[in-house]
CSV table of C-alpha atoms and ligand atoms in Angstrom, one decimal:
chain,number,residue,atom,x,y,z
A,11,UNK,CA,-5.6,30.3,-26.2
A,12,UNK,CA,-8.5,32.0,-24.6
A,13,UNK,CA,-8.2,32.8,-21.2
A,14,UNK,CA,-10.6,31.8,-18.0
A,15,UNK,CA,-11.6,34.9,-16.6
A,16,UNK,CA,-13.4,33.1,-13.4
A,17,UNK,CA,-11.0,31.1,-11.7
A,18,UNK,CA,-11.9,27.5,-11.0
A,19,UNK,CA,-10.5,26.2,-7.6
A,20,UNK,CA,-8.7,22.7,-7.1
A,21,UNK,CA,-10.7,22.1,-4.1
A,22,UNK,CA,-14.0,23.7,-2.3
A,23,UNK,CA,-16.0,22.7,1.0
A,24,UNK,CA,-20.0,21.9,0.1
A,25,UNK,CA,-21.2,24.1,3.4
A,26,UNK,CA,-25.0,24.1,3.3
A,27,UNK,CA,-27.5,26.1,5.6
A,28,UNK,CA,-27.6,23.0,8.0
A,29,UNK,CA,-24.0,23.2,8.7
A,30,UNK,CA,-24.0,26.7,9.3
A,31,UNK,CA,-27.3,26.8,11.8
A,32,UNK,CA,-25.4,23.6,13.5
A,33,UNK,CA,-22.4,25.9,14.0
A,34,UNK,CA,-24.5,28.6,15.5
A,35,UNK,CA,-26.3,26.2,17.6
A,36,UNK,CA,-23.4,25.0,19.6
A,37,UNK,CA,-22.2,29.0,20.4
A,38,UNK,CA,-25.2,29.4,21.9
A,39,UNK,CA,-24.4,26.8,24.3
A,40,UNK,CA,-21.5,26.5,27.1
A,41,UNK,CA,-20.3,23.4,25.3
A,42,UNK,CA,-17.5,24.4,23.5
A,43,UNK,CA,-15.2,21.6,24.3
A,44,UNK,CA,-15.5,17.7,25.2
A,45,UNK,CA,-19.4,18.4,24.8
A,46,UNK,CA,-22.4,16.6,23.8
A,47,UNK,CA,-21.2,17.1,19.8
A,48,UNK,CA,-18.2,15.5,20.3
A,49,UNK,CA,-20.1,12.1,21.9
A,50,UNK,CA,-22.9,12.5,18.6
A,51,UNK,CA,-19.9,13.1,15.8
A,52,UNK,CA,-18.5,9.9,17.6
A,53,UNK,CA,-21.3,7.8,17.7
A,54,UNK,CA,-22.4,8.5,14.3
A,55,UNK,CA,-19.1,8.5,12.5
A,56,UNK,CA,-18.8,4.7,13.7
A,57,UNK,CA,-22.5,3.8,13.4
A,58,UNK,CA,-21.8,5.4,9.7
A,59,UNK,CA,-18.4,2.8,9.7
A,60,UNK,CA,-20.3,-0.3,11.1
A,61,UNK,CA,-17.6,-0.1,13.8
A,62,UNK,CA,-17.6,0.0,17.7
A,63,UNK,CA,-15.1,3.1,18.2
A,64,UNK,CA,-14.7,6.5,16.7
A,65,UNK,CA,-12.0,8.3,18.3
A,66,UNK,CA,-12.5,12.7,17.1
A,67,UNK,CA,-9.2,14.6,17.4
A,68,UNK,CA,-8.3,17.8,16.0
A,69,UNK,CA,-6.6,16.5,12.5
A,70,UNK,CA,-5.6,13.6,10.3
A,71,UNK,CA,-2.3,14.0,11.4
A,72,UNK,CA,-3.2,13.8,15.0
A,73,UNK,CA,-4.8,10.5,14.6
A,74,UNK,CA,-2.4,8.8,12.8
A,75,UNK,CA,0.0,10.1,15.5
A,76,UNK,CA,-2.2,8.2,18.0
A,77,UNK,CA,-2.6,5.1,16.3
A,78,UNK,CA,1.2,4.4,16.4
A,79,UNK,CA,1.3,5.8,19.9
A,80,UNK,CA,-0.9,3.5,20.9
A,81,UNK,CA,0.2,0.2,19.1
A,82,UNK,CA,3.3,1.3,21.1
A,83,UNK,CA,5.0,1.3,18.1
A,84,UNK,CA,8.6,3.4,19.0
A,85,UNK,CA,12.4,3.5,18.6
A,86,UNK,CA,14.1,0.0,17.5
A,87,UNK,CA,10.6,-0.6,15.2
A,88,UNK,CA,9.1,-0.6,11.7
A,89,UNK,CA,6.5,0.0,9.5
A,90,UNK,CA,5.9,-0.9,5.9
A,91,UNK,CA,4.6,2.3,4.0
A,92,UNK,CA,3.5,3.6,0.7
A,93,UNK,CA,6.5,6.9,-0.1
A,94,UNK,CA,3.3,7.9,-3.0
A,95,UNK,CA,1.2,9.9,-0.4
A,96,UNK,CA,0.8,12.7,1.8
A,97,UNK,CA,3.5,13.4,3.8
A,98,UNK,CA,1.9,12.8,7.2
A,99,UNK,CA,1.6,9.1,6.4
A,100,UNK,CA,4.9,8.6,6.8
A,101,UNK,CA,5.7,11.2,9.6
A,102,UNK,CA,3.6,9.6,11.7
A,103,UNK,CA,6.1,6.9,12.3
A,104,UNK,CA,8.9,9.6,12.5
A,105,UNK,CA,7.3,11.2,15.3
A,106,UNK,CA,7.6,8.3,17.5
A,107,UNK,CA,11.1,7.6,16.3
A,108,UNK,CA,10.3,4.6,14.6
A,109,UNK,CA,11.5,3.6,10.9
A,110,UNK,CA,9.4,3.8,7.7
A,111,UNK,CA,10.1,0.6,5.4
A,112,UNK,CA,9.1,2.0,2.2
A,113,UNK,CA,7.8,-0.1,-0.5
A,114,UNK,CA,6.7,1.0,-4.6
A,115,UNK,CA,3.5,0.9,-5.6
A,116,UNK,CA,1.3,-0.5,-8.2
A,117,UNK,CA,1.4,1.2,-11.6
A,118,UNK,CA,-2.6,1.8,-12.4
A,119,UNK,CA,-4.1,2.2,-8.6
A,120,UNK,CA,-0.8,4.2,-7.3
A,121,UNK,CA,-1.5,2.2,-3.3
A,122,UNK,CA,1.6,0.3,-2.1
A,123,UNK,CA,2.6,-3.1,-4.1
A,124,UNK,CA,1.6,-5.9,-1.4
A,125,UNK,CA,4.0,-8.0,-3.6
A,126,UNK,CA,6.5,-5.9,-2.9
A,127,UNK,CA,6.1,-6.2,0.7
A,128,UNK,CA,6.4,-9.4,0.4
A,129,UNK,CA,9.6,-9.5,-1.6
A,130,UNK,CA,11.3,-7.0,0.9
A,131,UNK,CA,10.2,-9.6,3.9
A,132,UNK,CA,11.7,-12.6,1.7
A,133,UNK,CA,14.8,-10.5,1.2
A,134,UNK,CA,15.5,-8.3,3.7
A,135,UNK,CA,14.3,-9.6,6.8
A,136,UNK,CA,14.8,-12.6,9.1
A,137,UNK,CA,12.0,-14.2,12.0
A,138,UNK,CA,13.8,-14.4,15.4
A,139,UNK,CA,11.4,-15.8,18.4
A,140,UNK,CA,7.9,-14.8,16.5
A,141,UNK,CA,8.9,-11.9,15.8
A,142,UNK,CA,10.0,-10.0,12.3
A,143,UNK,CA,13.1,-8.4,12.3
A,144,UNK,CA,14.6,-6.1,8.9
A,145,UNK,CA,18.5,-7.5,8.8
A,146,UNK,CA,19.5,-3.7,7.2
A,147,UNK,CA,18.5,-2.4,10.2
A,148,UNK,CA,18.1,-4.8,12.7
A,149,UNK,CA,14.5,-3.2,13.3
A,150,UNK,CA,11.4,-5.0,14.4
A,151,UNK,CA,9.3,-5.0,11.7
A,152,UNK,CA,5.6,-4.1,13.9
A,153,UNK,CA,3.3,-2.6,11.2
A,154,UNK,CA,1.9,-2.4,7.8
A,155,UNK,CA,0.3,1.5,6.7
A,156,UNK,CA,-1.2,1.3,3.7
A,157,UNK,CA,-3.1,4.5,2.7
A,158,UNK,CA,-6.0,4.3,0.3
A,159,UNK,CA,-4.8,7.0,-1.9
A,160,UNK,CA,-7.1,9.7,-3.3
A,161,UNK,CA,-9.9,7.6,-2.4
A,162,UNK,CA,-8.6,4.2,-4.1
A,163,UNK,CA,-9.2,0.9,-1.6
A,164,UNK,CA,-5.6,-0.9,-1.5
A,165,UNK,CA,-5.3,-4.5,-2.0
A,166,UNK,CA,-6.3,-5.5,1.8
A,167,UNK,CA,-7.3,-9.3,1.6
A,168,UNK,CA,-3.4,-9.6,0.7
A,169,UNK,CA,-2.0,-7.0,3.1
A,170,UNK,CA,-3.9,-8.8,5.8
A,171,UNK,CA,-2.4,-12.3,4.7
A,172,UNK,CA,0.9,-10.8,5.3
A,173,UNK,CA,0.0,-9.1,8.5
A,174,UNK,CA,-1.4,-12.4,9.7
A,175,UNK,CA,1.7,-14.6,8.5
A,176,UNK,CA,4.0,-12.2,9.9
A,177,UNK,CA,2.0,-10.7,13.5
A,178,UNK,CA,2.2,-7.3,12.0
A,179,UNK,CA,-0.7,-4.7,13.2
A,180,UNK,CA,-2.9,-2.9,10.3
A,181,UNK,CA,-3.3,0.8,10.5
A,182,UNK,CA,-5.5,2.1,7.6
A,183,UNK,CA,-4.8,5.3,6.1
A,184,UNK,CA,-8.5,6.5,5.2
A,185,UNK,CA,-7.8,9.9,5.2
A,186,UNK,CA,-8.7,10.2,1.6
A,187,UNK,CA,-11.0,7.7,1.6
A,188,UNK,CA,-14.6,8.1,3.3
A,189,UNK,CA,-17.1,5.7,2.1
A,190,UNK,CA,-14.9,3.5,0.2
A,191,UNK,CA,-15.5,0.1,0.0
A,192,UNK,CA,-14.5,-3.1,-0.7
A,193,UNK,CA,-16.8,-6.0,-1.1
A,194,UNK,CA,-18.9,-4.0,0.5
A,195,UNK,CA,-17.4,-3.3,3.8
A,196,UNK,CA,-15.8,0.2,4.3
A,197,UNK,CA,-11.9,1.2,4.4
A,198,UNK,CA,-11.0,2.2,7.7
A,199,UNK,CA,-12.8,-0.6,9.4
A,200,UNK,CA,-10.0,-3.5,8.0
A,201,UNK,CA,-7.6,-3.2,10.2
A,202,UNK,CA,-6.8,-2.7,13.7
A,203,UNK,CA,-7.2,1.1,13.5
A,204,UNK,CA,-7.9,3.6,10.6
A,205,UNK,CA,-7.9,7.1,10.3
A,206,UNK,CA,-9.8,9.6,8.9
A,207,UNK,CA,-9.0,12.8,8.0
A,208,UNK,CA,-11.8,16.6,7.8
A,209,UNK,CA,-9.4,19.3,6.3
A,210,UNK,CA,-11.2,21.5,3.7
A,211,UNK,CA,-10.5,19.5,0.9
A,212,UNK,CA,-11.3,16.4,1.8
A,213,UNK,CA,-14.9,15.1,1.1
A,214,UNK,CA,-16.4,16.3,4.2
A,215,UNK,CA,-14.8,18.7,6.6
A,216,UNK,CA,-15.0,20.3,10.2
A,217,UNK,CA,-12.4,23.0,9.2
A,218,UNK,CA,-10.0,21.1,10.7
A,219,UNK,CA,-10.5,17.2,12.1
A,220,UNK,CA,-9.7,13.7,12.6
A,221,UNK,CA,-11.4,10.4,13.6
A,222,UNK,CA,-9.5,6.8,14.6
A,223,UNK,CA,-11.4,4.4,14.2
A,224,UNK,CA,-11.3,0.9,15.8
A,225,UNK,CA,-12.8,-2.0,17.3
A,226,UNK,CA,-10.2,-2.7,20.0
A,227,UNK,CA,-11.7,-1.2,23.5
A,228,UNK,CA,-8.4,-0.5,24.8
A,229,UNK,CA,-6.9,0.5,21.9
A,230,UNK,CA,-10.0,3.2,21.6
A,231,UNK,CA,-9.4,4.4,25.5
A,232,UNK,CA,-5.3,4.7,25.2
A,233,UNK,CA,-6.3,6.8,22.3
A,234,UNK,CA,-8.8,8.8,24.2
A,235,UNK,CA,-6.8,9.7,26.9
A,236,UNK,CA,-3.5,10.2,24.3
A,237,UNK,CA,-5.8,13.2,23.0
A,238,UNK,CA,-6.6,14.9,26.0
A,239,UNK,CA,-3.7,15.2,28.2
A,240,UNK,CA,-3.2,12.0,29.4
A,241,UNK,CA,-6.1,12.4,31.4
A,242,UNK,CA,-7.9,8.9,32.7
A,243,UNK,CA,-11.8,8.2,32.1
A,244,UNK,CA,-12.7,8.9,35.8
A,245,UNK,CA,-13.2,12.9,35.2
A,246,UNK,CA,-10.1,14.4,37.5
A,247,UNK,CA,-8.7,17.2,35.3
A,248,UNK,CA,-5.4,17.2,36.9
A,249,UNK,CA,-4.5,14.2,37.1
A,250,UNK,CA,-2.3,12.7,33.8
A,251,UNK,CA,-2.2,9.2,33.7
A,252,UNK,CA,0.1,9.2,30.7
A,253,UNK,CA,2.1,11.5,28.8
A,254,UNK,CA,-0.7,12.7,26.7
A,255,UNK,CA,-0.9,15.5,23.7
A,256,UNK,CA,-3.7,18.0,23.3
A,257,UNK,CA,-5.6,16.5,20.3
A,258,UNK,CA,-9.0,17.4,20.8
A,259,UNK,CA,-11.2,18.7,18.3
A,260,UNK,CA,-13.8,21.7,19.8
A,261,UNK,CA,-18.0,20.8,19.6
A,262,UNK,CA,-18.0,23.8,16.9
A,263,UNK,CA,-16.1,21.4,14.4
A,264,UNK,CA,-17.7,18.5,15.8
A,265,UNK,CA,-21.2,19.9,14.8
A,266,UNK,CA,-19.7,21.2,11.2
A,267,UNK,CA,-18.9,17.1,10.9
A,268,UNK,CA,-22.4,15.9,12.1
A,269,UNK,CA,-24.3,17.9,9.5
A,270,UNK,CA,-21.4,17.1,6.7
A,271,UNK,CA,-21.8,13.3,7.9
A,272,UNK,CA,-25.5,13.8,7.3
A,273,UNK,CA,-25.3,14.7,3.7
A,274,UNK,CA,-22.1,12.0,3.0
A,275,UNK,CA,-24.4,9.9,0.3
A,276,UNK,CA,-24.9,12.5,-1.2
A,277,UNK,CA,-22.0,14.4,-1.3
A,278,UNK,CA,-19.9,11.5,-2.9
A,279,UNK,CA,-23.0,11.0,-5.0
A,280,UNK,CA,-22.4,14.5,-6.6
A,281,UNK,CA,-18.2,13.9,-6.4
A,282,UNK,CA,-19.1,10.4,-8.4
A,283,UNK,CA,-21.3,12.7,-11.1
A,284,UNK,CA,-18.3,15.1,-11.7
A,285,UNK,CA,-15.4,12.1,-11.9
A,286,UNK,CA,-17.8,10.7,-14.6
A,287,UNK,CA,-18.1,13.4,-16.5
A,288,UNK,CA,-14.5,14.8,-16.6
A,289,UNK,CA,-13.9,10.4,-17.6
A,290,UNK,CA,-16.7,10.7,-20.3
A,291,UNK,CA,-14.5,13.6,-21.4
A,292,UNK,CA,-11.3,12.6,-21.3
A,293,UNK,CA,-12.3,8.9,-22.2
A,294,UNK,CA,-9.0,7.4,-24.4
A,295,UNK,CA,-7.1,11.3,-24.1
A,296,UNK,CA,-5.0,10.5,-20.9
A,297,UNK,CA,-4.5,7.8,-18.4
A,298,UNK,CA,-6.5,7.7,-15.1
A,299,UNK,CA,-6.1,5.9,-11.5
A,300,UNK,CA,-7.5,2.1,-12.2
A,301,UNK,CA,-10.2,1.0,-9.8
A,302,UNK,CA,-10.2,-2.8,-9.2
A,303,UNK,CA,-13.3,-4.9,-9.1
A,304,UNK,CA,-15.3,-5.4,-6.0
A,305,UNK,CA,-13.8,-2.0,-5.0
A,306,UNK,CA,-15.9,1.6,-4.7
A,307,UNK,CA,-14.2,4.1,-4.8
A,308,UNK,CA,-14.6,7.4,-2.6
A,309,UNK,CA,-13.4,10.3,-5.1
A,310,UNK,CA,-11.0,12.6,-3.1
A,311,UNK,CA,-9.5,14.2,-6.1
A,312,UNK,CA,-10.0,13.8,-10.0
A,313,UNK,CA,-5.8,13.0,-10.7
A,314,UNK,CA,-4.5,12.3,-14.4
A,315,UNK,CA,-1.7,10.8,-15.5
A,316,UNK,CA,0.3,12.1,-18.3
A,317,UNK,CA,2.0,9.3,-20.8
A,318,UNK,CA,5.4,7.9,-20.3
A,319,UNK,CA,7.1,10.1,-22.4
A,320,UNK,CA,6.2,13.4,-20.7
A,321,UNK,CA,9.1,14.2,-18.5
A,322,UNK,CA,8.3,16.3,-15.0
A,323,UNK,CA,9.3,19.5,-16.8
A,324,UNK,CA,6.8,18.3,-19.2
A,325,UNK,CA,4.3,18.0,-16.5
A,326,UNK,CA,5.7,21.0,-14.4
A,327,UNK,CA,5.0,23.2,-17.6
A,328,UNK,CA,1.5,22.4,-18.0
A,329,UNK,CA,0.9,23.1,-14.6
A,330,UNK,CA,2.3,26.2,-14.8
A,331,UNK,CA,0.5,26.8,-17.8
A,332,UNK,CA,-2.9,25.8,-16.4
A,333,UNK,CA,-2.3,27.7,-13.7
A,334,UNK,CA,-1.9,30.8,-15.8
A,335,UNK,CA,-5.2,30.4,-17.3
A,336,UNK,CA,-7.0,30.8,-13.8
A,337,UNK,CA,-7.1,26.4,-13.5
A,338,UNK,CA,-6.5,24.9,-9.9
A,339,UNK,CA,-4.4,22.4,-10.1
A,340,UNK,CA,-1.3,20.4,-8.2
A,341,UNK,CA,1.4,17.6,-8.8
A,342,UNK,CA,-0.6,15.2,-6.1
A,343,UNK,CA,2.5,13.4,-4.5
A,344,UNK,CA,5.9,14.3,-4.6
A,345,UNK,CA,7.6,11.5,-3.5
A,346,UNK,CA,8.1,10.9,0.2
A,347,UNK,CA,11.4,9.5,0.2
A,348,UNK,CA,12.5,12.5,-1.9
A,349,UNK,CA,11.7,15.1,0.4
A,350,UNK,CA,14.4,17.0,2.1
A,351,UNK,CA,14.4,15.6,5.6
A,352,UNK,CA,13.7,11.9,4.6
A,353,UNK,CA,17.0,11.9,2.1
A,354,UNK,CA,19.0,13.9,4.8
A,355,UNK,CA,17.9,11.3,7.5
A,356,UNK,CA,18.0,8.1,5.6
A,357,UNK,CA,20.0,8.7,2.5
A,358,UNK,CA,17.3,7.9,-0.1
A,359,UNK,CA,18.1,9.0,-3.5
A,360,UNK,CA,16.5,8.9,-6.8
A,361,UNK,CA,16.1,5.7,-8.4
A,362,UNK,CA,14.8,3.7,-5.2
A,363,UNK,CA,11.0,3.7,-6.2
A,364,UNK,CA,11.1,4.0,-9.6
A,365,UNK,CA,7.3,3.6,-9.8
A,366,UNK,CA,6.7,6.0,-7.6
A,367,UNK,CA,8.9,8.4,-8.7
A,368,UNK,CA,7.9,7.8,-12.6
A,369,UNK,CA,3.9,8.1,-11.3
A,370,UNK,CA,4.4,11.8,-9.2
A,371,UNK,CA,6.4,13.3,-12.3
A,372,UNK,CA,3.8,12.9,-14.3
A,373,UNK,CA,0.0,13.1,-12.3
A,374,UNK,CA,-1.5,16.1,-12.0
A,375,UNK,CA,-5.1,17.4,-9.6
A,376,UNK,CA,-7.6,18.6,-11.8
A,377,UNK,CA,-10.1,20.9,-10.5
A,378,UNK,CA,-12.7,19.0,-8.6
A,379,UNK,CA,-15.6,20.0,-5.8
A,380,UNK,CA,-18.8,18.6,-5.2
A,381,UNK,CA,-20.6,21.8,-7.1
A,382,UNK,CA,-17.8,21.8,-10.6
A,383,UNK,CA,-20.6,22.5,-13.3
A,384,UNK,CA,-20.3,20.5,-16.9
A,385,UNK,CA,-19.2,24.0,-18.6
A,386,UNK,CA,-16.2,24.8,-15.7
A,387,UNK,CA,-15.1,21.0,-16.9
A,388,UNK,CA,-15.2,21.7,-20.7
A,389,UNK,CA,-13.4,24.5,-20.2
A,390,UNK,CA,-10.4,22.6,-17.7
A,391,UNK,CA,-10.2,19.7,-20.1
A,392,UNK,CA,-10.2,22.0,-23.2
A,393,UNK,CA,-7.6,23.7,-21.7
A,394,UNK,CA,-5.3,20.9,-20.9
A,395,UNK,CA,-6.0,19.2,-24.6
A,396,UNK,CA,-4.5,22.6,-25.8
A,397,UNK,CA,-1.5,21.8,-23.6
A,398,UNK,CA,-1.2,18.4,-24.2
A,399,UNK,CA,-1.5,18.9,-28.5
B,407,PLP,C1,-5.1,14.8,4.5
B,407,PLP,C2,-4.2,13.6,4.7
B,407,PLP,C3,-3.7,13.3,6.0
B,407,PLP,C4,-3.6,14.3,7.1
B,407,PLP,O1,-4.7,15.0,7.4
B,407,PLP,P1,-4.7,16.4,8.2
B,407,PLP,O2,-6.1,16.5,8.7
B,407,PLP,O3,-4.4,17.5,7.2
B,407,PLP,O4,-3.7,16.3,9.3
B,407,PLP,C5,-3.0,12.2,6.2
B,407,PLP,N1,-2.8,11.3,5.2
B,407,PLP,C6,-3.3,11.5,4.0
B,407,PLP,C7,-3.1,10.4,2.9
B,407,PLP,C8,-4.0,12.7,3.7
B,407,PLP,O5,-4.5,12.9,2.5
């Protein structure tokens, strides 16, 4: 096989001239910190949302810490999670020493089964004075987090009929999910809080970066003071109303955001162009992530699916091989429940979500940026039909 000489990256940030004069802008100003580009990024991210908060912080990870935080969501609770994601959707819960209920997810869009959360309820878990408790654990069952995975809307008109049934909050997972929609209304926006997530590879970045999302006011200022220190809205800098974290997020990443959230159309625009041609290409050859109807998707990375009967060495090889030939590429999710600390902590073992587990042994991340030209995806797809033959 002939080699690429010019390596082609999985990921790459779409930095303009207008991000970089933004940039400058702010160091020529003493506003640094908690500055006027922190209250713009803000107001625009949730004008962008149609929703009345937008909380910035300095990561993903950060924000999702909040939004349990917040929710008061703690020791002797649980949340009903997705183990096919990034590990910081689970963690989350962790942090606040609260239990992850893990249910499988659906076989073509890869987001957690709400069929199965319904089974686990009917199976596992009993109602004791309006509340939902899980009998293994004798938890209190407080939260659903589903996470729209690699840009993919979950089912959320049935996640929020169990949520209502059953008085559990919502917290979206949008990290990987900017602009997507279903019937029309935005992820992120369909729950109590959602969270969004700006690290280089997502489909607009600040470097590093977060935003909650929500439209409960005092949700929006528990979070707001969580982020900086504990401190309360009336200004005294010493005084910590709470036990707080430092989350913020600097005015120089804030102003990256503003000029990325100005170009957002079109950057998924040009992330839509490439998914459709690598599709048109690989149209019949290998199994992609389903998109339901009334759904758009936000394209966070261009993930196949190899057939049944590849095994994960299978899989593991062609990385390795694609790799070799100068191809970016990744086994997008190792299983949550499989990772080291989960199994030490909660005994999970192979076997417990099959789907999952038969899904991440066989996906693999393609290269995929806004600015992946039509020849850079002949030659990836050329190269993994030489793999796959
Ligand atoms: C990226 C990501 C996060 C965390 O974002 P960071 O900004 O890296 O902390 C959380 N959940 C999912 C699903 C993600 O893809």
């Amino acid at each position: 096989m002939e080699k690429n000489n010019q390596i082609i990256p999985l990921s790459k940030p779409d930095i303009s001239d207008r991000e970089i004069k933004s940039v400058l802008e702010v160091l020529r100003t003493p506003y640094l910190s908690m500055g006027p580009k922190l209250v713009e990024f803000e107001e625009k991210f949730a004008n962008y949302l149609g929703i009345k908060h937008a909380i910035a912080v300095n990561s993903g990870t950060s924000g999702l810490h909040l939004s349990i935080r917040c929710l008061q969501i703690g020791e002797g609770d649980a949340v009903f999670t997705t183990p096919f994601s990034f590990v910081a959707s689970a963690n989350c819960i962790l942090f606040e020493r609260a239990t992850p209920i893990f249910v499988d997810i659906e076989e073509n869009t890869f987001n957690i089964d709400h069929s199965k959360i319904m089974d686990y309820i009917n199976r596992n878990c009993y109602s004791s004075s309006g509340n939902l408790f899980d009998r293994k654990t004798d938890k209190k069952v407080k939260a659903i987090l589903p996470v729209h995975v690699f840009g993919q809307p979950c089912e959320m008109a049935e996640i929020k009929k169990i949520a209502d049934k059953y008085k559990l909050y919502i917290i979206e997972d949008a990290c990987e999910a900017i602009g997507a929609e279903i019937n029309g209304q935005k992820v992120g926006t369909l729950g109590n809080i959602g969270v969004f997530a700006f690290y280089p590879n997502k489909q607009m970045t600040t470097g590093e970066g977060g935003m909650i999302v929500t439209n409960d006011d005092s949700l929006a200022e528990t979070c707001k003071c969580l982020r900086n220190q504990g401190r309360g809205n009336n200004g005294a800098w010493l005084a910590h109303e709470q036990l707080g974290f430092n989350y913020r997020i600097c005015d120089i990443n804030c102003a990256l955001g503003i000029a990325q959230l100005s170009r957002i159309e079109e950057m998924l625009e040009k992330r839509s162009r490439v998914a459709e041609l690598y599709n048109e290409k690989l149209n019949g050859i290998i199994e992609k992530q389903k998109t339901r109807l009334n759904v758009k998707k936000s394209w966070f990375v261009y993930i196949v699916c190899l057939p049944s009967h590849y095994t994960k060495k299978d899989r593991d090889n062609i990385l390795y091989q694609l790799s070799e030939n100068n191809i970016g590429c990744n086994n997008y999710f190792p299983p949550i429940h499989l990772q080291p600390f989960y199994q030490q902590e909660f005994g999970y073992e192979k076997g417990d979500f099959p789907i999952t587990e038969s899904v991440s042994e066989r996906t693999i991340a393609l290269p995929f940026h806004n600015n992946l030209t039509a020849p850079e995806i002949d030659s990836v797809v050329g190269c993994l039909i030489n793999l796959l033959a």
